[in-house]
Amino acid sequence: MLGRQQIAGIPTAISELFKNAHDAYADSVEADFYHSDGLFLLRDDGMGMTREEFEARWLTLGTESKLDSPSGLAPPPIDVRKPKRPILGEKGIGRLAIGAIGPQVLVLTRAERSGHLTDLTAAFIQWSLFQCPGIDLDQIEIPIRSFPSGTLPDRTDVTDMAAQVHENLLSFKSRLDSAMFQRIEQELLAFSVDPMALNVSLGAPSLAGTGRGTHFYVMPADFSLLASIEERGADDNASALKKMLLGFTNTMTPNHPAPRIKTVFRDHRTDDSAEDLIDEQGFFTPEEFSNADHHIEGRFDEYGQFLGTVSVYGEDHPNHVVPWEEARGKQTDCGAFKISVAYVQGKSSESTLPPNDFARIIRKLNQIGGLYIYKDNVRILPYGNTDYDFLDLETNRTKSAGYYYFSYRRIFGIIEITQTSNPNLNEKAGREGFQIGRAHV
């Protein structure tokens, strides 16, 4: 319960699960939400977990944070066929994120180790049981089953696992408030998932045949998931989910590095139709970045000095230097970082863009404009959101619009940091920005 309270919202939880898939060396991670029955499904094709790893790492309440220490766990497996990836989900928030999305989950995971595929591990977890007062952890049953390599559980298998938890619930009936008992019982009886049928309709990433990875089936998803999809702000603003999940990796700037992982979120409003809410074209494209009126591209070194190119209406001013006088010969706590910013004028008459292109980019800026921060090419939340002006550009404009030229809502661009170059910039436990400190300030 304490852990779930660290999750700022459903979009943050899903972003954290995307990071877990990245850490598992997945090539793709896909989320599907079905309005008809409230099913949320997330699938990746990463390294997966063996049954032993699932029990010792994922199901363990607290694990030694110093991996590979005498008292800790072995480091997570890596895919030696791919470039090594920095670990993004080291705080264990992913397990808590699943509990925030809905009250019960079916977990399916199948590992690949040393080129060999293991049996599939299936587990059913009812999170609401952990909220019941007077019940010890060792009294709560979590059914875990193994299925032969290449096979999936069907609806009967899943129903049997939920029934086992229902029997566990009945043993607590005399100790539970009647309203709580009825709510949990209704949740259990309503859990109806057929992984085999969904595998046929959705396809890859799949755990059937030679597939590997981890899949989560959450039902019913918390009502706030639907709200985060449908809620809109002023100025035709994007939904909360779209703002938080678009641009998971940088595909905005020209010559951006190839994304290590592809993310998808399909919204199934009916059983016959689905829309990918975070399609790459819904984010800013390299062409849109290149066609903007003005650009600032360069690097702030470890002393806070900027060196780069400033382009005004296509006229480049290379080797532009902006020193930081406060450095006084001392290195900054945050470390060196790169920056690439594009800016579009507020009026069509002042822009070089054709009217149709101008209207299109202004609409996108109103929805998702801002300055995004990427750590090892993975987005840090909530930087980039239209309502998170962490540089106080708009505040400064209210003081002197004649001097502070740039508007946050007309900017789109990125700041690039890495774990190696910026070790003092650490995310908060709830994944909502950096921890406050000298490097952040």
Short mmCIF file of C-alpha atoms in Angstrom, two decimals:
data_model
loop_
_atom_site.label_atom_id
_atom_site.label_comp_id
_atom_site.label_asym_id
_atom_site.label_seq_id
_atom_site.Cartn_x
_atom_site.Cartn_y
_atom_site.Cartn_z
CA MET A 1 0.00 0.00 0.00
CA LEU A 2 2.85 2.38 0.78
CA GLY A 3 4.46 1.50 -2.51
CA ARG A 4 1.31 2.13 -4.53
CA GLN A 5 1.06 5.61 -3.05
CA GLN A 6 4.41 6.42 -4.67
CA ILE A 7 2.87 6.01 -8.13
CA ALA A 8 1.63 9.43 -9.27
CA GLY A 9 -0.96 8.01 -11.68
CA ILE A 10 -1.81 5.34 -14.22
CA PRO A 11 0.25 6.88 -17.07
CA THR A 12 3.30 7.00 -14.78
CA ALA A 13 2.70 3.35 -13.85
CA ILE A 14 2.55 2.32 -17.51
CA SER A 15 5.70 4.30 -18.30
CA GLU A 16 7.46 2.43 -15.50
CA LEU A 17 6.37 -0.90 -16.99
CA PHE A 18 7.75 0.24 -20.34
CA LYS A 19 11.07 0.89 -18.58
CA ASN A 20 11.00 -2.60 -17.07
CA ALA A 21 10.56 -4.02 -20.58
CA HIS A 22 13.53 -1.93 -21.72
CA ASP A 23 15.63 -3.36 -18.88
CA ALA A 24 14.58 -6.87 -19.95
CA TYR A 25 16.05 -6.23 -23.42
CA ALA A 26 12.66 -6.26 -25.12
CA ASP A 27 12.38 -5.02 -28.70
CA SER A 28 8.75 -4.08 -28.21
CA VAL A 29 6.25 -3.56 -25.41
CA GLU A 30 2.55 -3.24 -26.19
CA ALA A 31 -0.38 -2.22 -24.01
CA ASP A 32 -4.04 -2.86 -24.87
CA PHE A 33 -7.07 -1.53 -23.01
CA TYR A 34 -10.52 -3.01 -23.72
CA HIS A 35 -13.45 -0.77 -22.79
CA SER A 36 -15.95 -3.62 -22.98
CA ASP A 37 -14.68 -5.54 -19.94
CA GLY A 38 -12.03 -3.27 -18.42
CA LEU A 39 -9.12 -5.55 -19.33
CA PHE A 40 -5.66 -3.97 -19.44
CA LEU A 41 -3.02 -6.13 -21.09
CA LEU A 42 0.69 -5.37 -21.30
CA ARG A 43 3.09 -7.63 -23.22
CA ASP A 44 6.82 -7.51 -23.91
CA ASP A 45 9.28 -9.79 -25.69
CA GLY A 46 12.14 -9.37 -23.22
CA MET A 47 14.26 -11.94 -21.42
CA GLY A 48 11.39 -13.04 -19.16
CA MET A 49 11.74 -14.70 -15.75
CA THR A 50 12.26 -18.25 -14.65
CA ARG A 51 9.97 -19.54 -11.91
CA GLU A 52 12.79 -19.20 -9.38
CA GLU A 53 13.47 -15.60 -10.44
CA PHE A 54 9.80 -14.73 -10.36
CA GLU A 55 9.43 -15.96 -6.79
CA ALA A 56 12.74 -14.61 -5.47
CA ARG A 57 12.73 -11.25 -7.26
CA TRP A 58 9.24 -10.22 -8.41
CA LEU A 59 7.18 -11.74 -5.57
CA THR A 60 9.56 -10.86 -2.77
CA LEU A 61 8.38 -7.94 -0.65
CA GLY A 62 11.83 -6.45 -0.14
CA THR A 63 15.08 -7.40 -1.85
CA GLU A 64 18.66 -6.34 -1.24
CA SER A 65 19.27 -3.24 -3.36
CA LYS A 66 22.97 -3.98 -3.78
CA LEU A 67 22.73 -6.50 -6.57
CA ASP A 68 25.42 -9.14 -6.76
CA SER A 69 26.46 -8.47 -3.15
CA PRO A 70 26.80 -11.46 -0.76
CA SER A 71 23.33 -10.77 0.66
CA GLY A 72 21.71 -9.60 -2.55
CA LEU A 73 20.35 -11.03 -5.77
CA ALA A 74 22.31 -11.73 -8.91
CA PRO A 75 22.07 -8.94 -11.51
CA PRO A 76 19.16 -9.26 -13.95
CA PRO A 77 20.03 -11.26 -17.08
CA ILE A 78 21.18 -9.44 -20.19
CA ASP A 79 20.81 -10.28 -23.86
CA VAL A 80 24.42 -10.67 -25.03
CA ARG A 81 23.30 -10.32 -28.65
CA LYS A 82 22.34 -6.67 -28.08
CA PRO A 83 24.28 -3.60 -26.89
CA LYS A 84 24.27 -3.35 -23.10
CA ARG A 85 21.44 -1.23 -21.73
CA PRO A 86 21.59 0.97 -18.63
CA ILE A 87 19.14 -0.18 -15.95
CA LEU A 88 16.21 2.25 -15.69
CA GLY A 89 13.86 0.45 -13.30
CA GLU A 90 16.24 -0.31 -10.46
CA LYS A 91 13.92 0.99 -7.73
CA GLY A 92 11.46 -1.93 -8.06
CA ILE A 93 8.58 0.41 -8.87
CA GLY A 94 7.32 -1.85 -11.68
CA ARG A 95 5.73 -4.35 -9.31
CA LEU A 96 3.98 -1.53 -7.50
CA ALA A 97 2.83 -0.05 -10.82
CA ILE A 98 0.88 -3.22 -11.62
CA GLY A 99 -0.99 -2.94 -8.33
CA ALA A 100 -1.87 0.68 -9.12
CA ILE A 101 -3.45 -0.22 -12.48
CA GLY A 102 -5.98 -2.69 -11.09
CA PRO A 103 -6.85 -4.90 -8.08
CA GLN A 104 -5.85 -8.24 -9.58
CA VAL A 105 -3.44 -9.48 -12.21
CA LEU A 106 -2.54 -12.63 -14.08
CA VAL A 107 1.21 -12.72 -14.75
CA LEU A 108 2.65 -14.92 -17.50
CA THR A 109 6.40 -15.05 -18.01
CA ARG A 110 8.72 -17.25 -20.01
CA ALA A 111 12.50 -16.91 -19.88
CA GLU A 112 15.30 -17.41 -22.33
CA ARG A 113 18.59 -18.35 -20.69
CA SER A 114 21.76 -19.33 -22.54
CA GLY A 115 19.78 -19.76 -25.74
CA HIS A 116 17.21 -22.11 -24.18
CA LEU A 117 13.55 -21.40 -23.41
CA THR A 118 12.08 -22.38 -20.05
CA ASP A 119 8.58 -23.47 -19.14
CA LEU A 120 6.01 -20.72 -18.79
CA THR A 121 5.27 -19.50 -15.25
CA ALA A 122 1.75 -18.25 -14.47
CA ALA A 123 0.66 -16.52 -11.26
CA PHE A 124 -2.54 -14.87 -10.10
CA ILE A 125 -2.36 -12.04 -7.55
CA GLN A 126 -5.28 -10.36 -5.80
CA TRP A 127 -3.89 -7.06 -4.47
CA SER A 128 -7.00 -6.16 -2.46
CA LEU A 129 -6.26 -9.00 -0.03
CA PHE A 130 -3.20 -7.07 1.13
CA GLN A 131 -5.47 -4.25 2.29
CA CYS A 132 -7.40 -6.49 4.66
CA PRO A 133 -6.58 -5.75 8.31
CA GLY A 134 -5.61 -8.61 10.59
CA ILE A 135 -4.30 -10.90 7.82
CA ASP A 136 -0.63 -11.85 7.75
CA LEU A 137 1.31 -12.01 4.49
CA ASP A 138 1.95 -15.74 4.79
CA GLN A 139 -1.80 -16.38 4.96
CA ILE A 140 -2.40 -14.96 1.48
CA GLU A 141 -2.18 -17.53 -1.30
CA ILE A 142 -0.70 -16.73 -4.70
CA PRO A 143 -1.31 -19.61 -7.12
CA ILE A 144 1.72 -20.31 -9.29
CA ARG A 145 1.67 -22.87 -12.08
CA SER A 146 4.05 -24.00 -14.79
CA PHE A 147 3.09 -24.81 -18.38
CA PRO A 148 5.22 -26.76 -20.83
CA SER A 149 7.44 -24.82 -23.17
CA GLY A 150 5.49 -23.26 -26.03
CA THR A 151 2.02 -23.60 -24.46
CA LEU A 152 -0.31 -21.08 -22.82
CA PRO A 153 -2.97 -21.41 -20.12
CA ASP A 154 -6.56 -21.26 -21.33
CA ARG A 155 -9.66 -19.77 -19.72
CA THR A 156 -10.21 -22.88 -17.59
CA ASP A 157 -6.70 -22.73 -16.16
CA VAL A 158 -7.12 -19.05 -15.28
CA THR A 159 -10.53 -19.64 -13.73
CA ASP A 160 -9.09 -22.41 -11.56
CA MET A 161 -6.35 -20.10 -10.29
CA ALA A 162 -8.88 -17.39 -9.42
CA ALA A 163 -11.04 -20.02 -7.70
CA GLN A 164 -8.06 -21.02 -5.54
CA VAL A 165 -7.75 -17.41 -4.37
CA HIS A 166 -11.52 -17.33 -3.78
CA GLU A 167 -11.19 -20.30 -1.44
CA ASN A 168 -8.43 -18.39 0.33
CA LEU A 169 -10.78 -15.40 0.65
CA LEU A 170 -13.54 -17.55 2.16
CA SER A 171 -11.18 -18.59 4.96
CA PHE A 172 -10.94 -14.90 5.97
CA LYS A 173 -14.67 -14.17 5.75
CA SER A 174 -15.28 -13.99 9.48
CA ARG A 175 -12.48 -11.45 9.88
CA LEU A 176 -13.44 -9.12 7.03
CA ASP A 177 -15.90 -6.29 6.77
CA SER A 178 -18.85 -7.52 4.72
CA ALA A 179 -18.52 -4.73 2.16
CA MET A 180 -14.81 -5.49 1.63
CA PHE A 181 -15.48 -9.22 1.37
CA GLN A 182 -18.21 -8.70 -1.24
CA ARG A 183 -16.05 -6.32 -3.28
CA ILE A 184 -13.11 -8.73 -3.42
CA GLU A 185 -15.39 -11.68 -4.15
CA GLN A 186 -17.03 -9.81 -7.02
CA GLU A 187 -13.61 -8.93 -8.43
CA LEU A 188 -12.54 -12.57 -8.33
CA LEU A 189 -15.71 -13.91 -9.88
CA ALA A 190 -15.55 -11.31 -12.66
CA PHE A 191 -11.98 -12.17 -13.68
CA SER A 192 -12.41 -13.87 -17.04
CA VAL A 193 -9.35 -14.00 -19.29
CA ASP A 194 -8.38 -16.40 -22.05
CA PRO A 195 -4.68 -15.94 -22.92
CA MET A 196 -4.89 -18.46 -25.75
CA ALA A 197 -7.71 -16.59 -27.51
CA LEU A 198 -6.07 -13.19 -27.00
CA ASN A 199 -2.81 -14.55 -28.37
CA VAL A 200 -4.59 -15.50 -31.59
CA SER A 201 -6.24 -12.09 -32.01
CA LEU A 202 -3.24 -9.93 -31.04
CA GLY A 203 -0.24 -11.91 -32.25
CA ALA A 204 3.27 -10.77 -31.32
CA PRO A 205 4.69 -10.25 -28.80
CA SER A 206 3.60 -13.77 -27.93
CA LEU A 207 4.59 -16.37 -25.35
CA ALA A 208 3.36 -19.24 -27.52
CA GLY A 209 5.73 -21.32 -29.61
CA THR A 210 9.24 -19.89 -29.34
CA GLY A 211 8.14 -16.60 -27.74
CA ARG A 212 9.68 -15.18 -24.58
CA GLY A 213 8.91 -12.23 -22.29
CA THR A 214 6.43 -11.17 -19.61
CA HIS A 215 2.71 -10.44 -19.96
CA PHE A 216 0.32 -8.84 -17.46
CA TYR A 217 -3.47 -9.22 -17.59
CA VAL A 218 -5.15 -6.71 -15.25
CA MET A 219 -8.92 -6.86 -14.72
CA PRO A 220 -10.74 -4.68 -13.93
CA ALA A 221 -8.42 -1.75 -14.66
CA ASP A 222 -8.79 1.18 -12.30
CA PHE A 223 -11.40 3.71 -13.47
CA SER A 224 -8.72 6.41 -13.59
CA LEU A 225 -7.17 4.67 -16.62
CA LEU A 226 -10.24 5.51 -18.69
CA ALA A 227 -10.19 9.05 -17.29
CA SER A 228 -6.54 9.50 -18.27
CA ILE A 229 -7.39 8.42 -21.83
CA GLU A 230 -10.45 10.62 -22.30
CA GLU A 231 -9.79 13.70 -20.18
CA ARG A 232 -8.78 16.80 -22.14
CA GLY A 233 -7.49 20.12 -20.88
CA ALA A 234 -7.84 23.62 -22.28
CA ASP A 235 -6.70 24.54 -25.82
CA ASP A 236 -7.47 21.06 -27.14
CA ASN A 237 -4.78 19.70 -24.88
CA ALA A 238 -3.78 16.05 -25.19
CA SER A 239 -5.06 13.49 -22.69
CA ALA A 240 -2.98 12.77 -19.61
CA LEU A 241 -2.03 9.34 -20.94
CA LYS A 242 -0.97 10.68 -24.32
CA LYS A 243 1.12 13.47 -22.79
CA MET A 244 2.94 11.05 -20.49
CA LEU A 245 3.53 8.16 -22.89
CA LEU A 246 4.25 9.88 -26.20
CA GLY A 247 7.93 10.15 -26.97
CA PHE A 248 9.07 7.35 -24.66
CA THR A 249 12.27 7.37 -26.71
CA ASN A 250 13.58 10.33 -28.68
CA THR A 251 12.32 10.18 -32.27
CA MET A 252 12.03 13.97 -32.57
CA THR A 253 15.43 15.26 -33.61
CA PRO A 254 17.15 14.59 -36.94
CA ASN A 255 19.75 11.82 -36.76
CA HIS A 256 18.36 10.61 -33.45
CA PRO A 257 19.70 7.26 -32.23
CA ALA A 258 17.67 4.23 -33.21
CA PRO A 259 15.16 3.46 -30.41
CA ARG A 260 16.07 0.35 -28.45
CA ILE A 261 12.41 -0.47 -27.89
CA LYS A 262 9.11 0.25 -29.61
CA THR A 263 6.10 1.17 -27.46
CA VAL A 264 2.41 0.84 -28.34
CA PHE A 265 -0.80 1.67 -26.47
CA ARG A 266 -3.95 0.50 -28.24
CA ASP A 267 -7.33 1.79 -27.07
CA HIS A 268 -10.04 -0.77 -27.93
CA ARG A 269 -13.23 1.30 -27.75
CA THR A 270 -15.09 -1.60 -29.32
CA ASP A 271 -14.05 -5.20 -29.81
CA ASP A 272 -13.71 -4.53 -33.54
CA SER A 273 -11.66 -1.33 -33.53
CA ALA A 274 -8.48 -0.08 -31.88
CA GLU A 275 -6.39 3.09 -32.01
CA ASP A 276 -2.72 3.41 -31.13
CA LEU A 277 -2.68 6.50 -28.91
CA ILE A 278 1.12 6.86 -28.89
CA ASP A 279 1.95 6.23 -32.52
CA GLU A 280 5.34 7.67 -33.50
CA GLN A 281 3.72 10.06 -35.98
CA GLY A 282 1.67 11.51 -33.14
CA PHE A 283 4.91 12.79 -31.63
CA PHE A 284 7.09 15.50 -33.16
CA THR A 285 8.88 14.25 -36.26
CA PRO A 286 12.44 15.08 -37.45
CA GLU A 287 10.91 16.87 -40.45
CA GLU A 288 8.81 19.11 -38.17
CA PHE A 289 11.87 19.80 -36.05
CA SER A 290 13.96 20.77 -39.09
CA ASN A 291 11.24 23.03 -40.53
CA ALA A 292 10.83 25.15 -37.36
CA ASP A 293 11.67 28.85 -37.53
CA HIS A 294 14.56 28.86 -35.06
CA HIS A 295 16.95 26.29 -33.57
CA ILE A 296 19.41 26.05 -30.70
CA GLU A 297 21.65 23.00 -30.78
CA GLY A 298 24.76 22.38 -28.76
CA ARG A 299 26.29 21.24 -25.50
CA PHE A 300 26.66 22.61 -22.01
CA ASP A 301 30.00 21.41 -20.68
CA GLU A 302 30.86 20.44 -17.10
CA TYR A 303 31.50 24.13 -16.32
CA GLY A 304 28.07 25.26 -17.55
CA GLN A 305 29.36 26.88 -20.74
CA PHE A 306 27.31 26.46 -23.92
CA LEU A 307 28.90 25.84 -27.29
CA GLY A 308 26.74 25.21 -30.31
CA THR A 309 24.81 26.60 -33.25
CA VAL A 310 21.97 29.09 -33.11
CA SER A 311 19.82 29.29 -36.22
CA VAL A 312 17.40 32.19 -36.83
CA TYR A 313 15.05 31.76 -39.79
CA GLY A 314 17.51 29.30 -41.33
CA GLU A 315 20.59 31.52 -40.91
CA ASP A 316 23.15 29.58 -38.87
CA HIS A 317 25.45 31.14 -36.30
CA PRO A 318 27.93 28.33 -35.54
CA ASN A 319 30.38 28.12 -32.65
CA HIS A 320 28.17 30.32 -30.51
CA VAL A 321 29.49 30.49 -26.94
CA VAL A 322 27.52 31.43 -23.83
CA PRO A 323 29.73 31.28 -20.71
CA TRP A 324 28.33 30.75 -17.24
CA GLU A 325 29.97 33.25 -14.98
CA GLU A 326 28.79 31.61 -11.75
CA ALA A 327 30.98 28.57 -12.42
CA ARG A 328 34.15 30.39 -11.35
CA GLY A 329 36.28 27.47 -12.48
CA LYS A 330 34.26 24.82 -10.62
CA GLN A 331 32.47 21.97 -12.29
CA THR A 332 28.68 21.83 -12.09
CA ASP A 333 26.96 19.20 -9.96
CA CYS A 334 24.61 18.17 -12.75
CA GLY A 335 27.34 17.38 -15.31
CA ALA A 336 27.55 18.07 -19.04
CA PHE A 337 24.52 17.64 -21.28
CA LYS A 338 23.33 18.22 -24.85
CA ILE A 339 20.38 20.34 -25.90
CA SER A 340 18.39 20.58 -29.14
CA VAL A 341 15.54 23.08 -29.29
CA ALA A 342 13.19 24.13 -32.09
CA TYR A 343 10.93 27.19 -31.90
CA VAL A 344 7.92 28.26 -33.97
CA GLN A 345 6.68 31.85 -34.08
CA GLY A 346 3.30 32.53 -32.52
CA LYS A 347 1.79 34.12 -35.64
CA SER A 348 1.59 32.57 -39.10
CA SER A 349 2.63 35.89 -40.68
CA GLU A 350 5.92 35.75 -38.71
CA SER A 351 6.70 32.12 -39.55
CA THR A 352 8.44 30.58 -42.54
CA LEU A 353 6.03 27.65 -42.44
CA PRO A 354 3.20 27.42 -45.00
CA PRO A 355 -0.21 28.18 -43.41
CA ASN A 356 -1.37 24.55 -43.36
CA ASP A 357 1.89 23.32 -41.83
CA PHE A 358 1.84 26.20 -39.35
CA ALA A 359 -1.69 25.35 -38.19
CA ARG A 360 -0.74 21.68 -37.84
CA ILE A 361 2.40 22.30 -35.76
CA ILE A 362 0.68 24.91 -33.56
CA ARG A 363 -2.05 22.39 -32.76
CA LYS A 364 0.57 19.80 -31.86
CA LEU A 365 2.47 22.34 -29.76
CA ASN A 366 -0.72 23.15 -27.85
CA GLN A 367 -1.11 19.46 -27.09
CA ILE A 368 2.41 18.18 -26.40
CA GLY A 369 4.80 21.12 -26.77
CA GLY A 370 7.65 21.50 -24.29
CA LEU A 371 11.24 20.63 -23.49
CA TYR A 372 11.71 16.90 -22.94
CA ILE A 373 14.53 15.30 -20.93
CA TYR A 374 15.95 11.95 -22.03
CA LYS A 375 18.30 9.84 -19.94
CA ASP A 376 20.12 7.32 -22.12
CA ASN A 377 17.47 8.02 -24.77
CA VAL A 378 14.50 7.17 -22.50
CA ARG A 379 12.15 9.92 -21.40
CA ILE A 380 12.12 11.21 -17.81
CA LEU A 381 8.66 12.23 -16.62
CA PRO A 382 7.07 14.75 -16.44
CA TYR A 383 9.55 16.86 -18.43
CA GLY A 384 8.03 17.80 -21.78
CA ASN A 385 4.47 18.16 -20.55
CA THR A 386 2.84 21.40 -21.64
CA ASP A 387 1.97 22.23 -18.03
CA TYR A 388 5.46 21.55 -16.64
CA ASP A 389 7.53 24.62 -17.46
CA PHE A 390 10.51 23.63 -15.31
CA LEU A 391 12.64 26.47 -16.73
CA ASP A 392 10.05 29.10 -15.72
CA LEU A 393 10.01 30.57 -19.22
CA GLU A 394 6.42 31.80 -18.94
CA THR A 395 7.01 33.21 -15.46
CA ASN A 396 9.93 35.23 -16.78
CA ARG A 397 7.91 36.44 -19.75
CA THR A 398 5.32 37.94 -17.43
CA LYS A 399 8.14 40.00 -15.90
CA SER A 400 9.64 41.22 -19.16
CA ALA A 401 8.28 39.84 -22.42
CA GLY A 402 10.55 42.17 -24.35
CA TYR A 403 13.68 40.51 -22.93
CA TYR A 404 12.47 36.93 -22.36
CA TYR A 405 11.61 36.13 -25.95
CA PHE A 406 10.82 32.42 -25.90
CA SER A 407 7.44 30.99 -24.90
CA TYR A 408 7.38 27.48 -23.44
CA ARG A 409 4.30 26.59 -25.48
CA ARG A 410 6.12 27.36 -28.73
CA ILE A 411 9.16 25.24 -27.90
CA PHE A 412 9.75 21.59 -28.69
CA GLY A 413 13.05 19.94 -28.09
CA ILE A 414 15.17 17.72 -25.89
CA ILE A 415 17.84 17.73 -23.22
CA GLU A 416 20.04 14.62 -23.34
CA ILE A 417 21.71 13.22 -20.21
CA THR A 418 23.25 9.87 -19.34
CA GLN A 419 23.84 7.84 -16.21
CA THR A 420 27.58 8.09 -16.83
CA SER A 421 27.81 11.85 -17.38
CA ASN A 422 25.06 12.89 -14.97
CA PRO A 423 25.18 10.50 -11.99
CA ASN A 424 23.79 13.12 -9.57
CA LEU A 425 20.53 13.54 -11.49
CA ASN A 426 18.42 10.80 -9.92
CA GLU A 427 14.71 10.26 -10.38
CA LYS A 428 12.28 10.40 -7.50
CA ALA A 429 10.92 7.07 -6.30
CA GLY A 430 7.54 7.90 -7.81
CA ARG A 431 9.13 8.74 -11.19
CA GLU A 432 7.90 12.34 -11.20
CA GLY A 433 11.02 14.36 -11.88
CA PHE A 434 14.46 14.45 -10.29
CA GLN A 435 15.23 14.40 -6.61
CA ILE A 436 15.75 17.90 -5.27
CA GLY A 437 19.43 18.66 -4.72
CA ARG A 438 22.31 20.78 -5.90
CA ALA A 439 22.50 19.00 -9.25
CA HIS A 440 18.78 19.51 -9.90
CA VAL A 441 18.54 23.14 -8.77
#
